[in-house]
Short mmCIF file of C-alpha atoms in Angstrom, two decimals:
data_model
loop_
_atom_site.label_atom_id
_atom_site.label_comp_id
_atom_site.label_asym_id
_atom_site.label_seq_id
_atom_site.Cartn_x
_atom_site.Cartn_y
_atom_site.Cartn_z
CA UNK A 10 -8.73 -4.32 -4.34
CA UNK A 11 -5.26 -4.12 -5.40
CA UNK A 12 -2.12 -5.89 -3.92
CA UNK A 13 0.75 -3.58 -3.57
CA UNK A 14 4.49 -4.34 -3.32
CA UNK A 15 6.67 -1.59 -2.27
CA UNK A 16 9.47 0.11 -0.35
CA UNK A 17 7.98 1.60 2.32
CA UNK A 18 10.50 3.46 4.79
CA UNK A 19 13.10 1.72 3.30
CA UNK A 20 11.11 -1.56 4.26
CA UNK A 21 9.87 -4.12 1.31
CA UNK A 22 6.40 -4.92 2.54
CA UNK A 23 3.45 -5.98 0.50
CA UNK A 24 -0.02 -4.75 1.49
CA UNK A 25 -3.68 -4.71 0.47
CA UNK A 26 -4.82 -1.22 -1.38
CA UNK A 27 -9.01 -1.86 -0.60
CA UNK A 28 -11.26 -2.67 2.14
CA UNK A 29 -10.74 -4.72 5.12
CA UNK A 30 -14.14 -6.54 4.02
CA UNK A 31 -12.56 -8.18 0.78
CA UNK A 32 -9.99 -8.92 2.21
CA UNK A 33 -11.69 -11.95 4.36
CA UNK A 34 -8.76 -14.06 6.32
CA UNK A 35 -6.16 -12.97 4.70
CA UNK A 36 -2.59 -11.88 6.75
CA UNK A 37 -2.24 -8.66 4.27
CA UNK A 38 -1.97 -5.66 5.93
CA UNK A 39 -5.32 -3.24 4.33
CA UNK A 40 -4.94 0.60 3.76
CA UNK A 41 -8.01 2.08 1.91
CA UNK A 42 -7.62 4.88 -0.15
CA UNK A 43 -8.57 7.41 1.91
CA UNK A 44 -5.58 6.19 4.02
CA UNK A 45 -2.42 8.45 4.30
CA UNK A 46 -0.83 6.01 2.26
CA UNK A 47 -3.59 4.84 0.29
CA UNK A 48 -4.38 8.41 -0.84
CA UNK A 49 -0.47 9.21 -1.73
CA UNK A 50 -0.34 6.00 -3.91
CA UNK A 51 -3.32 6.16 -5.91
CA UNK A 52 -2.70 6.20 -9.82
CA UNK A 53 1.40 5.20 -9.40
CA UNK A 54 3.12 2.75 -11.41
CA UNK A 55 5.52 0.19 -10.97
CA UNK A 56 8.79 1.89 -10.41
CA UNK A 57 7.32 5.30 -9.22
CA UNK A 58 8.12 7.17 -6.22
CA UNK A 59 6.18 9.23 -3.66
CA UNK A 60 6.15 10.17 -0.24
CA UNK A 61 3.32 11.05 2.41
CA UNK A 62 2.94 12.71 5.76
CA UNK A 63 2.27 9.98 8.31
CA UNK A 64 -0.20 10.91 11.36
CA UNK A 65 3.01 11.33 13.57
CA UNK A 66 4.04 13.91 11.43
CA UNK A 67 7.05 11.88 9.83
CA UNK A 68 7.76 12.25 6.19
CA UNK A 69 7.61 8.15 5.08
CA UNK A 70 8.71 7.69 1.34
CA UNK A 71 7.53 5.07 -0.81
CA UNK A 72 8.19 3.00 -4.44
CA UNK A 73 6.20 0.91 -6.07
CA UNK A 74 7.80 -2.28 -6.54
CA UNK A 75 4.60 -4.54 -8.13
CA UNK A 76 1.19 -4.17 -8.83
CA UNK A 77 -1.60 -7.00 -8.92
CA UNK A 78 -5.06 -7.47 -9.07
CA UNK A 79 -6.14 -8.64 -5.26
CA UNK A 80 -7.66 -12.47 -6.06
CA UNK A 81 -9.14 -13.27 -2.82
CA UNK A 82 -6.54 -15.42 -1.04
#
């Protein structure tokens, strides 16, 4: 798993790129990959941009603000 920083919507939030069974108790928000998200942020970089359709329909951009290995806490 990978922990994600990024705009989101204009929003900083910080999530959990993986499954929701690594991430044990933790309060991170998951998205796997084959999320809507998950799927438009796969192989970015710090600093890169994207957007993705959300299920409402709504156009929800993103940037990649920080990118670290998940550690399990």
């Amino acid at each position: 798993g990978t922990v994600i920083s990024a705009i989101v919507a204009g929003d900083k939030t910080e999530f959990l790129l993986g499954s929701r069974e690594i991430a044990g108790d933790s309060e991170l928000d998951v998205y796997s990959s084959q999320s809507p998200l998950g799927a438009a942020i796969i192989g970015l970089r710090v600093g890169d941009t994207t957007s993705y359709t959300a299920p409402n329909g709504r156009e929800i951009s993103v940037e990649i603000t920080g990118v670290e290995t998940w550690g399990g806490q």
